Amino acid sequence: MSTLASATTPVPAVADRPGRITEWRPEDPAFWAAGGARTARRNLYVSIFAEHVGFSVWSLWSVTVLFLGPEYGIDPAGKFLLTAVPAALGAVLRLPYTLAVARFGGRNWTIVSALLLLVPAVPMTILIEPGVSYATLMVLACLSGVGGGNFASSMANINLFFPDRLKGRALGLNAGGGNLGVPAVQLVGLAVLGTAGAAYPRLVPAVYLPLIVLAALAAARWLDNVPGARNEPGALRAAARDPHTWVMSLLYVGTFGSFIGFGFAFGQVLQLQFHDRFPTPVDAAWLTFLGPLVGSLVRPVGGQLADRLGGARVTFWNFVAMAGGAALVLYAARDRSFPLYLAGFLALFVFSGIGNGSTYKMIPAIFRVRAAAEARRTGDPEAAQRRARRRSGALIGIAGAVGASGGVLVNVAFRQSFLASGTADAAYLAFIGWYALCFLVTWAVYLRPGPRTLHGV
């Protein structure tokens, strides 16, 4: 996924014991059949579990704010800030977490990144109760952002294990399994609300303490470090100078940023927009998990549609659909129609999930098209493909970090809208405008007829 590459010196087939890989050559069919496939699958399964727990910790505050009743003295604007700061730190950490895989080894970094999840989870279990200061809650919410970095390092690590022909499916499973951590933690919160009640928010992070330890132990027992993995020198710098990096980052803000931002904010928005229908947190929690669940499950569909129809075409129409979904939500909110409102929000989750898959498919396609043109000019297709893979990985790392910042923007938009007018109408209008910008940019850069358009993406 990232700026990583592995050595290809021919040596005997992979050792079967975890942690004892001496060489890794997934593109060699004999090597793959002799044990490489089995080793890669083992690493994938453990990685999915560890990343899933990380996503759940990252999303803890989407549930925790539902427990913060009047006795905590926090208004809706303050709650939206509590869900914005984990998204902010998670976005910042994605790039260094990506680079850490090559620097420290995938197995080693997965152990460390899993144990770092205890940093927010343990104090949350101890400190969250009426009387705790808002500053303390802000610090705890910010610390939860460490879970957001786990996605990037997990994707970078799994990218090393699979041959190019199987990367799409493996990375799709890894990403989807991680994304499911959002609805999973919300279901845990629903279970706590439905049994112990809203007086015990600390039970939600407490549930994850043994899972965090289990993720670290599983990584230590069953993961491997890929020998020869390295960060390609200059790849990030080259990608940062490429205009397509920032085009794709903008599009990923619209897809993944919407998914994680709505996932964090949905429960609060339900209570504020339809307080008569959802007077208590448990009432809202029954629906909060649905959006992130369908958005996670549908993510692989976006990649499959992009394979069949073209990534840019799927992304373009997907943003048109997202703008329509946001318009439906706006209409339903003004008309006080809860069925239409729920349908519109679920559509936003579905299309954000599809867009996550299609935008990820566009990135390697961009460099594949450019590599083909470069090979025709230079007559050296191998060098062109090597540069394409290098820059593609770097772009994915940057776009992943920038895209996660969309979670901050969504929650800030809701906060400012409720502060200014007492409704979320201004936020919905902002979302419609952003999605319109995204589909216009997609058309102008990748679909518009003309010699300057990058066709074939």
Coordinates of C-alpha atoms in Angstrom, one line a residue:
M1 CA 0.0 0.0 0.0
S2 CA 2.7 2.5 0.9
T3 CA 6.2 3.3 -0.1
L4 CA 7.3 -0.3 0.7
A5 CA 9.1 -2.8 -1.4
S6 CA 10.7 -6.2 -0.7
A7 CA 13.9 -7.8 -1.9
T8 CA 13.7 -10.6 -4.6
T9 CA 16.9 -12.6 -4.2
P10 CA 16.1 -16.2 -4.9
V11 CA 16.4 -18.4 -1.8
P12 CA 14.5 -21.5 -0.6
A13 CA 10.8 -21.5 0.1
V14 CA 9.4 -19.7 3.1
A15 CA 9.8 -21.3 6.5
D16 CA 6.5 -22.5 7.9
R17 CA 7.0 -21.2 11.5
P18 CA 5.6 -17.7 12.2
G19 CA 8.2 -15.0 12.7
R20 CA 10.9 -17.0 10.9
I21 CA 10.6 -15.8 7.3
T22 CA 14.1 -15.6 5.7
E23 CA 12.9 -14.6 2.2
W24 CA 9.7 -13.4 0.6
R25 CA 8.9 -13.8 -3.1
P26 CA 5.1 -13.8 -3.6
E27 CA 5.3 -13.2 -7.4
D28 CA 7.2 -16.5 -7.8
P29 CA 4.5 -19.2 -8.4
A30 CA 6.6 -22.0 -7.0
F31 CA 7.4 -20.1 -3.9
W32 CA 3.7 -19.1 -3.4
A33 CA 2.5 -22.7 -3.8
A34 CA 5.3 -24.1 -1.5
G35 CA 4.0 -22.2 1.5
G36 CA 3.9 -18.5 0.7
A37 CA 0.1 -18.5 0.2
R38 CA -0.5 -20.2 3.6
T39 CA 1.8 -17.8 5.3
A40 CA 0.2 -14.8 3.7
R41 CA -3.3 -15.9 4.7
R42 CA -2.2 -16.4 8.3
N43 CA -0.8 -12.9 8.4
L44 CA -4.0 -11.5 6.8
Y45 CA -6.3 -13.1 9.3
V46 CA -4.4 -11.8 12.3
S47 CA -4.0 -8.4 10.7
I48 CA -7.8 -8.1 10.2
F49 CA -8.4 -8.9 13.8
A50 CA -5.8 -6.4 15.1
E51 CA -7.0 -3.7 12.7
H52 CA -10.6 -4.3 13.7
V53 CA -9.8 -3.7 17.3
G54 CA -7.9 -0.6 16.4
F55 CA -10.9 0.8 14.4
S56 CA -13.2 0.0 17.4
V57 CA -10.9 2.0 19.8
W58 CA -10.8 4.8 17.2
S59 CA -14.6 4.9 17.2
L60 CA -15.1 4.7 21.0
W61 CA -16.3 8.2 21.2
S62 CA -19.1 7.8 18.7
V63 CA -20.6 5.6 21.5
T64 CA -19.2 7.4 24.6
V65 CA -21.0 10.7 23.8
L66 CA -24.3 8.9 23.9
F67 CA -23.6 8.2 27.6
L68 CA -22.8 11.8 28.5
G69 CA -26.1 13.0 29.9
P70 CA -27.0 16.3 31.6
E71 CA -24.9 15.4 34.7
Y72 CA -21.8 15.8 32.6
G73 CA -22.7 19.4 31.6
I74 CA -21.7 19.1 27.9
D75 CA -23.7 20.7 25.2
P76 CA -24.1 19.2 21.7
A77 CA -21.3 21.5 20.3
G78 CA -19.0 20.1 22.9
K79 CA -19.9 16.5 22.0
F80 CA -19.2 17.1 18.3
L81 CA -15.7 18.3 19.3
L82 CA -15.2 15.1 21.3
T83 CA -15.9 13.0 18.2
A84 CA -13.8 15.3 15.9
V85 CA -10.5 15.1 17.8
P86 CA -10.0 11.3 17.5
A87 CA -10.5 11.6 13.7
A88 CA -7.9 14.4 13.7
L89 CA -5.2 12.5 15.5
G90 CA -6.0 9.3 13.5
A91 CA -5.5 11.3 10.2
V92 CA -2.2 12.7 11.4
L93 CA -0.8 9.3 12.5
R94 CA -1.7 7.4 9.2
L95 CA 1.5 8.5 7.4
P96 CA 4.0 7.7 10.1
Y97 CA 2.2 4.4 10.8
T98 CA 2.6 3.5 7.2
L99 CA 6.3 4.2 7.2
A100 CA 6.8 2.3 10.5
V101 CA 6.1 -1.1 8.9
A102 CA 9.3 -1.0 6.9
R103 CA 11.2 0.7 9.6
F104 CA 10.4 -1.7 12.5
G105 CA 8.8 -4.7 10.7
G106 CA 5.2 -5.5 10.3
R107 CA 5.0 -8.0 13.1
N108 CA 6.9 -5.8 15.5
W109 CA 4.9 -2.7 14.7
T110 CA 1.5 -4.5 14.9
I111 CA 2.5 -5.6 18.5
V112 CA 3.4 -2.0 19.4
S113 CA 0.4 -0.4 17.7
A114 CA -1.9 -2.8 19.4
L115 CA -0.5 -2.2 22.8
L116 CA -0.7 1.6 22.2
L117 CA -4.5 1.1 22.1
L118 CA -4.3 0.7 25.9
V119 CA -3.2 4.3 26.2
P120 CA -6.8 5.6 25.7
A121 CA -8.7 2.5 26.8
V122 CA -7.3 2.2 30.3
P123 CA -7.8 5.8 31.5
M124 CA -11.3 5.8 29.8
T125 CA -12.2 2.8 31.9
I126 CA -11.0 4.6 35.1
L127 CA -11.9 8.2 34.6
I128 CA -15.2 8.6 32.8
E129 CA -17.9 9.4 35.4
P130 CA -20.0 12.5 36.3
G131 CA -17.7 15.3 37.5
V132 CA -14.8 14.5 35.1
S133 CA -13.6 17.7 33.5
Y134 CA -14.2 18.5 29.9
A135 CA -10.5 19.0 29.4
T136 CA -9.9 15.4 30.6
L137 CA -12.5 14.1 28.2
M138 CA -10.9 16.0 25.3
V139 CA -7.5 14.5 26.1
L140 CA -9.0 11.0 26.3
A141 CA -10.9 11.5 23.0
C142 CA -7.7 12.7 21.3
L143 CA -5.7 9.7 22.5
S144 CA -8.3 7.4 20.9
G145 CA -7.0 8.6 17.6
V146 CA -4.1 6.1 17.9
G147 CA -6.6 3.5 16.6
G148 CA -6.9 5.4 13.3
G149 CA -3.2 4.9 12.5
N150 CA -3.6 1.1 12.7
F151 CA -5.5 1.0 9.4
A152 CA -2.5 2.5 7.5
S153 CA 0.1 0.2 9.0
S154 CA -2.1 -2.9 8.6
M155 CA -2.7 -2.1 4.9
A156 CA 1.0 -1.4 4.3
N157 CA 2.0 -4.7 5.9
I158 CA -0.6 -6.9 4.1
N159 CA 0.4 -5.2 0.8
L160 CA 3.8 -6.8 1.2
F161 CA 2.5 -10.4 1.5
F162 CA 0.4 -10.8 -1.6
P163 CA 1.3 -11.0 -5.3
D164 CA -0.1 -8.2 -7.5
R165 CA -2.9 -10.4 -8.9
L166 CA -4.3 -11.0 -5.4
K167 CA -3.6 -7.7 -3.7
G168 CA -7.0 -6.2 -4.4
R169 CA -9.0 -9.0 -2.7
A170 CA -6.6 -9.2 0.2
L171 CA -6.5 -5.5 0.8
G172 CA -10.3 -5.3 0.4
L173 CA -10.8 -8.0 3.1
N174 CA -8.3 -6.2 5.4
A175 CA -10.0 -2.8 4.9
G176 CA -13.5 -4.2 5.3
G177 CA -12.7 -6.2 8.4
G178 CA -11.1 -3.1 9.9
N179 CA -14.1 -0.8 9.0
L180 CA -16.4 -3.2 10.7
G181 CA -14.9 -2.1 14.0
V182 CA -17.1 1.0 13.8
P183 CA -20.4 -0.8 13.9
A184 CA -18.9 -3.4 16.3
V185 CA -18.1 -0.9 19.0
Q186 CA -21.5 0.7 18.6
L187 CA -23.1 -2.7 19.1
V188 CA -21.0 -3.1 22.3
G189 CA -22.3 0.3 23.4
L190 CA -25.9 -0.7 22.6
A191 CA -25.4 -3.9 24.7
V192 CA -24.1 -1.8 27.6
L193 CA -26.9 0.7 27.4
G194 CA -29.5 -2.0 27.2
T195 CA -28.2 -3.9 30.2
A196 CA -26.2 -1.8 32.6
G197 CA -27.7 1.5 31.5
A198 CA -26.3 5.0 30.6
A199 CA -24.6 5.4 34.0
Y200 CA -21.7 3.1 33.0
P201 CA -19.9 4.4 30.0
R202 CA -16.6 3.0 31.3
L203 CA -17.8 -0.5 30.5
V204 CA -17.5 0.0 26.8
P205 CA -13.7 0.6 26.8
A206 CA -13.4 -2.1 29.5
V207 CA -14.8 -4.7 27.0
Y208 CA -11.9 -3.9 24.7
L209 CA -9.0 -4.2 27.2
P210 CA -8.7 -8.0 26.8
L211 CA -9.2 -7.8 23.1
I212 CA -6.4 -5.3 22.8
V213 CA -4.1 -7.6 24.7
L214 CA -5.3 -10.6 22.6
A215 CA -4.5 -8.7 19.4
A216 CA -0.9 -8.0 20.6
L217 CA -0.4 -11.6 21.7
A218 CA -1.8 -12.9 18.4
A219 CA 0.6 -10.6 16.5
A220 CA 3.5 -11.8 18.5
R221 CA 2.6 -15.5 18.0
W222 CA 1.4 -15.6 14.3
L223 CA 2.7 -12.6 12.4
D224 CA 5.9 -12.2 10.4
N225 CA 8.3 -9.5 9.5
V226 CA 8.9 -9.4 5.7
P227 CA 12.7 -9.4 5.2
G228 CA 14.1 -6.7 2.9
A229 CA 11.0 -4.4 3.3
R230 CA 12.1 -0.8 3.0
N231 CA 10.7 2.7 2.5
E232 CA 11.5 3.8 -1.0
P233 CA 13.7 6.9 -0.8
G234 CA 12.1 9.9 -2.5
A235 CA 8.8 8.2 -3.2
L236 CA 6.8 10.4 -0.8
R237 CA 8.5 13.6 -2.1
A238 CA 7.7 12.6 -5.7
A239 CA 4.1 11.8 -4.9
A240 CA 3.6 15.0 -3.0
R241 CA 4.7 16.9 -6.2
D242 CA 2.2 15.0 -8.4
P243 CA -1.1 16.8 -8.9
H244 CA -3.0 13.5 -9.0
T245 CA -2.0 12.9 -5.3
W246 CA -4.1 15.9 -4.3
V247 CA -6.9 15.2 -6.7
M248 CA -7.3 11.7 -5.2
S249 CA -6.9 13.0 -1.7
L250 CA -9.8 15.4 -2.3
L251 CA -11.9 12.5 -3.6
Y252 CA -11.0 10.3 -0.6
V253 CA -12.0 13.1 1.8
G254 CA -15.4 12.8 0.2
T255 CA -15.6 9.0 0.5
F256 CA -13.7 7.7 3.5
G257 CA -14.0 11.1 5.3
S258 CA -17.8 10.9 5.0
F259 CA -17.8 7.3 6.2
I260 CA -15.8 7.8 9.3
G261 CA -17.3 11.3 10.0
F262 CA -20.9 10.1 9.7
G263 CA -20.0 7.0 11.7
F264 CA -18.8 9.2 14.6
A265 CA -21.7 11.7 14.4
F266 CA -24.7 9.7 13.4
G267 CA -26.0 8.9 16.9
Q268 CA -25.7 12.5 18.1
V269 CA -27.4 13.8 15.0
L270 CA -30.3 11.4 15.4
Q271 CA -30.9 12.6 18.9
L272 CA -30.7 16.2 18.0
Q273 CA -32.8 16.1 14.8
F274 CA -35.5 13.7 16.2
H275 CA -35.4 14.2 19.9
D276 CA -39.0 13.3 20.3
R277 CA -38.4 9.9 18.7
F278 CA -35.0 9.3 20.4
P279 CA -35.3 10.8 23.9
T280 CA -32.6 8.5 25.4
P281 CA -29.2 7.2 24.2
V282 CA -30.4 3.6 24.0
D283 CA -33.2 4.7 21.5
A284 CA -30.6 6.2 19.2
A285 CA -28.1 3.3 19.7
W286 CA -30.5 0.9 18.1
L287 CA -29.9 2.6 14.7
T288 CA -26.4 4.1 15.1
F289 CA -24.6 0.9 14.0
L290 CA -26.6 0.3 10.9
G291 CA -24.9 2.9 8.7
P292 CA -21.3 2.0 9.4
L293 CA -22.3 -1.7 9.1
V294 CA -23.7 -1.4 5.5
G295 CA -20.9 1.0 4.6
S296 CA -18.2 -1.5 5.7
L297 CA -19.9 -4.5 4.0
V298 CA -20.4 -2.7 0.7
R299 CA -16.8 -1.5 0.3
P300 CA -15.6 -4.5 -1.8
V301 CA -18.5 -3.8 -4.2
G302 CA -16.9 -0.5 -5.1
G303 CA -13.7 -2.2 -6.1
Q304 CA -15.5 -4.9 -8.1
L305 CA -17.6 -2.2 -10.0
A306 CA -14.4 -0.3 -10.7
D307 CA -12.8 -3.4 -12.1
R308 CA -15.7 -3.9 -14.4
L309 CA -16.8 -0.3 -15.4
G310 CA -13.7 1.8 -14.6
G311 CA -12.8 3.5 -11.4
A312 CA -13.3 7.1 -12.5
R313 CA -16.8 6.3 -14.0
V314 CA -17.9 4.5 -10.8
T315 CA -16.5 7.3 -8.6
F316 CA -18.2 10.0 -10.7
W317 CA -21.7 8.5 -10.5
N318 CA -21.1 7.6 -6.9
F319 CA -20.5 11.2 -5.9
V320 CA -23.7 12.1 -7.9
A321 CA -25.5 9.6 -5.7
M322 CA -23.9 10.9 -2.5
A323 CA -25.1 14.5 -3.4
G324 CA -28.6 13.0 -4.0
G325 CA -28.4 11.2 -0.6
A326 CA -27.4 14.4 1.2
A327 CA -30.2 16.3 -0.6
L328 CA -32.7 13.7 0.5
V329 CA -31.4 14.0 4.1
L330 CA -31.8 17.8 4.0
Y331 CA -35.4 17.5 2.6
A332 CA -36.3 14.9 5.2
A333 CA -34.9 17.0 8.1
R334 CA -36.9 20.0 7.0
D335 CA -40.0 17.9 6.4
R336 CA -39.6 16.0 9.7
S337 CA -39.9 12.7 7.9
F338 CA -37.9 10.2 9.8
P339 CA -38.2 7.3 7.2
L340 CA -36.9 9.5 4.4
Y341 CA -34.1 10.8 6.7
L342 CA -33.0 7.3 7.6
A343 CA -33.1 6.2 4.0
G344 CA -31.0 9.2 2.9
F345 CA -28.4 8.6 5.6
L346 CA -28.1 4.9 4.9
A347 CA -27.6 5.8 1.2
L348 CA -24.8 8.1 2.3
F349 CA -23.1 5.3 4.1
V350 CA -23.6 2.8 1.3
F351 CA -22.2 5.2 -1.4
S352 CA -19.3 6.3 0.9
G353 CA -18.4 2.6 1.2
I354 CA -18.6 2.0 -2.6
G355 CA -16.6 5.2 -3.1
N356 CA -13.9 3.9 -0.7
G357 CA -13.4 0.9 -3.0
S358 CA -13.6 2.7 -6.3
T359 CA -11.2 5.5 -5.4
Y360 CA -8.6 3.0 -4.1
K361 CA -8.9 1.2 -7.4
M362 CA -8.3 4.5 -9.3
I363 CA -4.9 5.1 -7.7
P364 CA -2.9 2.2 -9.3
A365 CA -4.8 2.7 -12.5
I366 CA -3.6 6.3 -12.8
F367 CA 0.1 5.1 -12.6
R368 CA -0.6 2.1 -14.8
V369 CA -1.8 4.4 -17.6
R370 CA 1.1 6.8 -17.2
A371 CA 3.6 3.9 -17.0
A372 CA 2.3 2.6 -20.4
A373 CA 2.8 6.0 -21.9
E374 CA 6.3 6.3 -20.4
A375 CA 7.2 2.8 -21.7
R376 CA 6.2 3.8 -25.2
R377 CA 8.5 6.9 -25.0
T378 CA 11.5 5.2 -23.3
G379 CA 11.3 1.6 -24.5
D380 CA 11.9 0.5 -20.9
P381 CA 8.6 -0.9 -19.5
E382 CA 10.2 -2.5 -16.5
A383 CA 11.6 0.8 -15.2
A384 CA 8.3 2.5 -15.9
Q385 CA 6.3 -0.1 -14.0
R386 CA 8.7 0.1 -11.1
R387 CA 8.3 3.9 -10.8
A388 CA 4.5 3.5 -11.1
R389 CA 4.3 1.0 -8.2
R390 CA 6.6 3.2 -6.1
R391 CA 4.5 6.4 -6.6
S392 CA 1.2 4.5 -6.4
G393 CA 2.1 3.2 -2.9
A394 CA 3.2 6.7 -1.8
L395 CA 0.0 8.3 -3.1
I396 CA -2.2 5.7 -1.2
G397 CA -0.4 6.6 2.0
I398 CA -0.9 10.4 1.5
A399 CA -4.5 10.1 0.3
G400 CA -5.3 7.8 3.3
A401 CA -3.9 10.4 5.8
V402 CA -5.7 13.3 4.1
G403 CA -8.9 11.4 3.5
A404 CA -9.2 10.6 7.2
S405 CA -9.3 14.3 8.0
G406 CA -12.7 14.3 6.4
G407 CA -14.0 12.8 9.6
V408 CA -12.9 16.0 11.4
L409 CA -14.6 18.2 8.8
V410 CA -17.9 16.3 9.0
N411 CA -18.1 16.7 12.8
V412 CA -17.0 20.4 12.7
A413 CA -19.7 21.1 10.0
F414 CA -22.4 19.6 12.2
R415 CA -21.1 21.5 15.3
Q416 CA -21.1 24.8 13.5
S417 CA -24.4 24.3 11.9
F418 CA -26.2 23.5 15.2
L419 CA -24.4 26.4 16.9
A420 CA -25.5 28.8 14.2
S421 CA -29.1 27.8 13.6
G422 CA -30.0 24.9 15.9
T423 CA -30.3 22.6 12.9
A424 CA -28.0 20.6 10.6
D425 CA -29.3 22.2 7.4
A426 CA -26.1 24.2 6.7
A427 CA -24.0 21.0 7.2
Y428 CA -26.1 19.1 4.7
L429 CA -25.8 22.0 2.2
A430 CA -22.0 21.9 2.7
F431 CA -21.9 18.1 2.0
I432 CA -23.9 18.6 -1.2
G433 CA -21.5 21.2 -2.3
W434 CA -18.5 19.1 -1.5
Y435 CA -19.9 16.0 -3.4
A436 CA -20.7 18.3 -6.4
L437 CA -17.1 19.5 -6.4
C438 CA -15.9 15.9 -6.2
F439 CA -17.9 14.7 -9.2
L440 CA -17.0 17.8 -11.2
V441 CA -13.3 17.2 -10.5
T442 CA -13.5 13.5 -11.4
W443 CA -15.2 14.4 -14.7
A444 CA -12.7 17.2 -15.5
V445 CA -9.5 15.2 -14.7
Y446 CA -10.4 11.6 -15.7
L447 CA -13.5 11.5 -17.9
R448 CA -13.8 14.8 -20.0
P449 CA -13.0 14.3 -23.7
G450 CA -9.8 15.9 -24.7
P451 CA -6.0 15.4 -25.0
R452 CA -5.2 16.7 -21.5
T453 CA -7.5 14.2 -19.7
L454 CA -6.0 11.1 -18.2
H455 CA -8.2 8.4 -19.8
G456 CA -8.3 4.8 -18.8
V457 CA -8.4 5.3 -15.0

